[in-house]
mmCIF file of C-alpha atoms in Angstrom:
data_model
loop_
_atom_site.group_PDB
_atom_site.id
_atom_site.type_symbol
_atom_site.label_atom_id
_atom_site.label_comp_id
_atom_site.label_asym_id
_atom_site.label_seq_id
_atom_site.Cartn_x
_atom_site.Cartn_y
_atom_site.Cartn_z
ATOM 1 C CA UNK A 1147 0.072 0.498 -0.106
ATOM 2 C CA UNK A 1148 1.039 3.973 -0.333
ATOM 3 C CA UNK A 1149 3.127 5.704 2.689
ATOM 4 C CA UNK A 1150 1.250 8.778 2.377
ATOM 5 C CA UNK A 1151 2.194 11.547 4.805
ATOM 6 C CA UNK A 1152 2.483 15.121 5.724
ATOM 7 C CA UNK A 1153 5.050 17.152 5.003
ATOM 8 C CA UNK A 1154 6.480 20.712 5.472
ATOM 9 C CA UNK A 1155 5.755 22.325 2.380
ATOM 10 C CA UNK A 1156 7.196 25.093 1.120
ATOM 11 C CA UNK A 1157 5.218 28.145 0.007
ATOM 12 C CA UNK A 1158 4.654 31.555 -1.298
ATOM 13 C CA UNK A 1159 4.406 33.457 1.808
ATOM 14 C CA UNK A 1160 1.107 36.513 0.058
ATOM 15 C CA UNK A 1161 -0.163 39.001 2.643
ATOM 16 C CA UNK A 1162 -3.066 38.917 0.638
ATOM 17 C CA UNK A 1163 -3.893 35.064 0.120
ATOM 18 C CA UNK A 1164 -3.710 35.657 -3.673
ATOM 19 C CA UNK A 1165 -2.150 33.842 -5.380
ATOM 20 C CA UNK A 1166 -2.750 34.845 -9.063
ATOM 21 C CA UNK A 1167 0.181 36.968 -10.262
ATOM 22 C CA UNK A 1168 2.845 33.854 -8.965
ATOM 23 C CA UNK A 1169 0.851 31.043 -10.036
ATOM 24 C CA UNK A 1170 1.060 29.696 -13.294
ATOM 25 C CA UNK A 1171 -0.145 26.196 -15.462
ATOM 26 C CA UNK A 1172 1.770 23.070 -16.153
ATOM 27 C CA UNK A 1173 5.206 23.731 -17.215
ATOM 28 C CA UNK A 1174 4.456 21.408 -20.207
ATOM 29 C CA UNK A 1175 1.109 23.245 -21.827
ATOM 30 C CA UNK A 1176 3.228 26.389 -21.233
ATOM 31 C CA UNK A 1177 4.474 28.206 -25.252
ATOM 32 C CA UNK A 1178 7.578 30.202 -25.197
ATOM 33 C CA UNK A 1179 5.150 33.508 -25.693
ATOM 34 C CA UNK A 1180 3.092 32.632 -22.452
ATOM 35 C CA UNK A 1181 6.282 32.075 -20.274
ATOM 36 C CA UNK A 1182 7.679 35.198 -21.415
ATOM 37 C CA UNK A 1183 4.016 36.584 -20.811
ATOM 38 C CA UNK A 1184 3.930 35.222 -17.245
ATOM 39 C CA UNK A 1185 7.921 36.769 -16.781
ATOM 40 C CA UNK A 1186 6.505 39.935 -17.068
ATOM 41 C CA UNK A 1187 3.562 38.817 -14.706
ATOM 42 C CA UNK A 1188 5.029 39.183 -11.199
ATOM 43 C CA UNK A 1189 9.204 39.182 -10.898
ATOM 44 C CA UNK A 1190 8.469 36.501 -8.656
ATOM 45 C CA UNK A 1191 5.795 34.605 -11.060
ATOM 46 C CA UNK A 1192 6.857 31.238 -9.953
ATOM 47 C CA UNK A 1193 7.472 30.481 -13.848
ATOM 48 C CA UNK A 1194 11.304 31.333 -13.210
ATOM 49 C CA UNK A 1195 11.693 28.416 -10.699
ATOM 50 C CA UNK A 1196 9.618 25.541 -12.991
ATOM 51 C CA UNK A 1197 10.274 25.919 -16.519
ATOM 52 C CA UNK A 1198 13.918 28.204 -16.197
ATOM 53 C CA UNK A 1199 13.940 28.870 -20.006
ATOM 54 C CA UNK A 1200 11.695 27.269 -22.956
ATOM 55 C CA UNK A 1201 10.564 24.126 -22.617
ATOM 56 C CA UNK A 1202 12.582 21.482 -24.286
ATOM 57 C CA UNK A 1203 15.589 24.037 -24.284
ATOM 58 C CA UNK A 1204 17.065 24.333 -20.536
ATOM 59 C CA UNK A 1205 20.724 24.045 -19.983
ATOM 60 C CA UNK A 1206 22.770 23.212 -16.802
ATOM 61 C CA UNK A 1207 23.073 26.907 -16.746
ATOM 62 C CA UNK A 1208 18.896 27.383 -16.398
ATOM 63 C CA UNK A 1209 18.660 24.775 -14.032
ATOM 64 C CA UNK A 1210 21.809 26.662 -12.347
ATOM 65 C CA UNK A 1211 19.520 30.069 -12.040
ATOM 66 C CA UNK A 1212 15.970 28.095 -10.938
ATOM 67 C CA UNK A 1213 18.077 26.929 -7.752
ATOM 68 C CA UNK A 1214 19.642 30.432 -7.042
ATOM 69 C CA UNK A 1215 16.486 32.160 -7.531
ATOM 70 C CA UNK A 1216 14.575 29.912 -4.928
ATOM 71 C CA UNK A 1217 17.747 30.275 -2.853
ATOM 72 C CA UNK A 1218 17.392 33.932 -3.152
ATOM 73 C CA UNK A 1219 13.144 33.957 -2.455
ATOM 74 C CA UNK A 1220 13.899 31.709 1.239
ATOM 75 C CA UNK A 1221 16.046 34.215 2.472
ATOM 76 C CA UNK A 1222 14.128 37.281 0.749
ATOM 77 C CA UNK A 1223 11.291 35.254 2.792
ATOM 78 C CA UNK A 1224 8.930 35.661 -0.608
ATOM 79 C CA UNK A 1225 8.506 31.687 -0.221
ATOM 80 C CA UNK A 1226 8.553 30.357 3.860
ATOM 81 C CA UNK A 1227 8.392 26.777 4.936
ATOM 82 C CA UNK A 1228 5.321 25.523 6.611
ATOM 83 C CA UNK A 1229 6.750 25.013 10.390
ATOM 84 C CA UNK A 1230 4.939 21.839 10.853
ATOM 85 C CA UNK A 1231 4.074 18.685 8.657
ATOM 86 C CA UNK A 1232 0.930 19.364 7.182
ATOM 87 C CA UNK A 1233 -1.112 18.500 4.051
ATOM 88 C CA UNK A 1234 -3.092 21.163 1.310
ATOM 89 C CA UNK A 1235 -6.311 19.932 -0.390
ATOM 90 C CA UNK A 1236 -6.319 21.825 -3.582
ATOM 91 C CA UNK A 1237 -9.582 22.670 -5.726
ATOM 92 C CA UNK A 1238 -9.031 24.032 -9.032
ATOM 93 C CA UNK A 1239 -12.344 24.910 -10.917
ATOM 94 C CA UNK A 1240 -12.308 25.683 -14.933
ATOM 95 C CA UNK A 1241 -15.802 25.737 -17.722
ATOM 96 C CA UNK A 1242 -15.072 22.985 -20.249
ATOM 97 C CA UNK A 1243 -15.290 23.802 -24.172
ATOM 98 C CA UNK A 1244 -19.112 23.792 -24.075
ATOM 99 C CA UNK A 1245 -19.366 26.483 -21.070
ATOM 100 C CA UNK A 1246 -19.513 23.322 -18.544
ATOM 101 C CA UNK A 1247 -18.440 24.220 -14.970
ATOM 102 C CA UNK A 1248 -16.265 21.367 -14.220
ATOM 103 C CA UNK A 1249 -13.623 20.703 -10.714
ATOM 104 C CA UNK A 1250 -11.553 18.126 -9.551
ATOM 105 C CA UNK A 1251 -10.392 17.960 -5.981
ATOM 106 C CA UNK A 1252 -7.362 17.148 -4.141
ATOM 107 C CA UNK A 1253 -4.727 16.617 -2.134
ATOM 108 C CA UNK A 1254 -1.246 17.271 -1.456
ATOM 109 C CA UNK A 1255 1.330 14.983 0.965
ATOM 110 C CA UNK A 1256 4.091 12.994 0.600
ATOM 111 C CA UNK A 1257 4.715 9.574 -1.302
ATOM 112 C CA UNK A 1258 7.374 7.161 0.131
ATOM 113 C CA UNK A 1259 9.264 5.597 -2.422
ATOM 114 C CA UNK A 1260 9.537 1.875 -2.682
ATOM 115 C CA UNK A 1261 10.600 -0.672 -5.129
ATOM 116 C CA UNK A 1262 9.357 -0.784 -8.133
ATOM 117 C CA UNK A 1263 7.187 -4.128 -8.887
ATOM 118 C CA UNK A 1264 3.538 -5.795 -8.644
ATOM 119 C CA UNK A 1265 3.473 -5.209 -4.561
ATOM 120 C CA UNK A 1266 3.775 -1.305 -5.214
ATOM 121 C CA UNK A 1267 1.845 1.020 -3.409
ATOM 122 C CA UNK A 1268 2.201 3.271 -7.316
ATOM 123 C CA UNK A 1269 0.565 1.353 -10.359
ATOM 124 C CA UNK A 1270 2.732 1.827 -14.048
ATOM 125 C CA UNK A 1271 0.033 4.966 -15.393
ATOM 126 C CA UNK A 1272 1.405 7.434 -17.705
ATOM 127 C CA UNK A 1273 3.894 6.090 -20.403
ATOM 128 C CA UNK A 1274 6.345 9.257 -20.153
ATOM 129 C CA UNK A 1275 8.856 10.564 -22.426
ATOM 130 C CA UNK A 1276 12.286 10.588 -21.368
ATOM 131 C CA UNK A 1277 13.155 14.196 -22.125
ATOM 132 C CA UNK A 1278 10.667 15.462 -19.528
ATOM 133 C CA UNK A 1279 11.718 13.026 -17.491
ATOM 134 C CA UNK A 1280 15.410 13.906 -17.337
ATOM 135 C CA UNK A 1281 13.929 17.989 -17.917
ATOM 136 C CA UNK A 1282 12.082 17.481 -14.374
ATOM 137 C CA UNK A 1283 14.509 15.313 -12.814
ATOM 138 C CA UNK A 1284 17.903 17.812 -13.335
ATOM 139 C CA UNK A 1285 15.196 20.745 -11.699
ATOM 140 C CA UNK A 1286 14.905 18.893 -9.133
ATOM 141 C CA UNK A 1287 18.002 17.526 -7.893
ATOM 142 C CA UNK A 1288 19.203 21.562 -9.056
ATOM 143 C CA UNK A 1289 16.712 23.202 -5.891
ATOM 144 C CA UNK A 1290 15.917 19.876 -4.285
ATOM 145 C CA UNK A 1291 12.241 21.401 -4.675
ATOM 146 C CA UNK A 1292 9.395 18.911 -6.403
ATOM 147 C CA UNK A 1293 7.930 21.413 -7.732
ATOM 148 C CA UNK A 1294 5.728 19.920 -10.261
ATOM 149 C CA UNK A 1295 3.657 17.214 -8.133
ATOM 150 C CA UNK A 1296 2.742 13.398 -9.817
ATOM 151 C CA UNK A 1297 -1.646 13.676 -10.181
ATOM 152 C CA UNK A 1298 -2.563 10.001 -9.025
ATOM 153 C CA UNK A 1299 -6.198 8.079 -8.163
ATOM 154 C CA UNK A 1300 -6.291 6.958 -4.730
ATOM 155 C CA UNK A 1301 -8.936 5.604 -1.939
ATOM 156 C CA UNK A 1302 -10.202 2.528 -2.106
ATOM 157 C CA UNK A 1303 -13.952 4.213 -1.437
ATOM 158 C CA UNK A 1304 -13.906 7.263 -3.690
ATOM 159 C CA UNK A 1305 -17.365 8.752 -1.841
ATOM 160 C CA UNK A 1306 -15.933 8.136 1.848
ATOM 161 C CA UNK A 1307 -12.794 9.894 -0.212
ATOM 162 C CA UNK A 1308 -14.613 12.194 -1.360
ATOM 163 C CA UNK A 1309 -16.028 13.119 1.505
ATOM 164 C CA UNK A 1310 -12.959 13.364 3.970
ATOM 165 C CA UNK A 1311 -11.577 15.948 1.485
ATOM 166 C CA UNK A 1312 -14.492 17.966 1.234
ATOM 167 C CA UNK A 1313 -14.061 17.819 4.761
ATOM 168 C CA UNK A 1314 -10.999 19.812 5.195
ATOM 169 C CA UNK A 1315 -12.925 22.607 2.952
ATOM 170 C CA UNK A 1316 -15.332 23.330 5.052
ATOM 171 C CA UNK A 1317 -14.053 27.144 5.517
ATOM 172 C CA UNK A 1318 -13.227 30.074 3.690
ATOM 173 C CA UNK A 1319 -10.046 29.212 2.253
ATOM 174 C CA UNK A 1320 -6.279 29.910 3.032
ATOM 175 C CA UNK A 1321 -4.734 31.072 -0.053
ATOM 176 C CA UNK A 1322 -6.416 30.880 -3.708
ATOM 177 C CA UNK A 1323 -5.605 32.407 -6.913
ATOM 178 C CA UNK A 1324 -6.338 32.188 -10.997
ATOM 179 C CA UNK A 1325 -3.325 30.834 -13.226
ATOM 180 C CA UNK A 1326 -3.054 32.045 -16.895
ATOM 181 C CA UNK A 1327 -4.952 29.524 -18.416
ATOM 182 C CA UNK A 1328 -8.168 30.456 -16.308
ATOM 183 C CA UNK A 1329 -8.484 27.806 -14.032
ATOM 184 C CA UNK A 1330 -8.622 28.784 -10.440
ATOM 185 C CA UNK A 1331 -7.150 27.132 -7.569
ATOM 186 C CA UNK A 1332 -8.316 27.092 -4.121
ATOM 187 C CA UNK A 1333 -6.077 26.506 -1.214
ATOM 188 C CA UNK A 1334 -6.286 24.675 2.565
ATOM 189 C CA UNK A 1335 -3.891 23.663 4.840
ATOM 190 C CA UNK A 1336 -4.254 21.568 7.353
ATOM 191 C CA UNK A 1337 -2.525 19.781 10.049
ATOM 192 C CA UNK A 1338 -1.633 15.986 10.067
ATOM 193 C CA UNK A 1339 -4.258 15.269 13.021
ATOM 194 C CA UNK A 1340 -6.947 16.616 10.738
ATOM 195 C CA UNK A 1341 -5.774 14.837 7.347
ATOM 196 C CA UNK A 1342 -5.633 11.322 9.019
ATOM 197 C CA UNK A 1343 -8.807 10.289 7.993
ATOM 198 C CA UNK A 1344 -8.437 11.498 3.927
ATOM 199 C CA UNK A 1345 -4.618 10.094 4.520
ATOM 200 C CA UNK A 1346 -5.749 6.682 5.782
ATOM 201 C CA UNK A 1347 -8.662 6.763 2.503
ATOM 202 C CA UNK A 1348 -6.132 7.049 0.257
ATOM 203 C CA UNK A 1349 -3.747 4.954 1.528
ATOM 204 C CA UNK A 1350 -6.172 1.962 1.309
ATOM 205 C CA UNK A 1351 -5.335 0.297 -2.343
ATOM 206 C CA UNK A 1352 -2.407 1.400 -4.827
ATOM 207 C CA UNK A 1353 -2.519 4.138 -6.581
#
């Protein structure tokens, strides 16, 4: 079974808790023009770390620049680390091509590494290409930050898992924002004790 745990997350320290100016869409859908627009949007937009060069064009010096940026922002207090392990409920909302409201809710947590095989807690999912994997690993190695979390389907009891997740959102979000692609994001931060029920449900079956 998967080993899911809270962790001390690194976050933007925004006084108004509005992350719109510093958020960016997933790295692999950002075009060169969109990347330039994000760089101009705010000097602290996360694209400076997440995508330090146009997609597929990063060199060692670019990964080093991303690491230096992350270190500078931590030193300046732009990025701060949670004092205790937490989990974060992340809810996205958007309109589909026909204008219908859609949403997806998940949990940001730590996943333990394990041997690959039929008894692993993580099942094979996406056939990824070598180039993107090498790029993300180089960024991870340079920055020591996981800026691109993996997405899994979790929980052997979908209804119970959804209910446990939603129970953590029965208050105003701790932060929110809208990315350049029009997707709204809301975040709720909970301590280990509050998150224990949903972590237990999500660990009950392979991811």
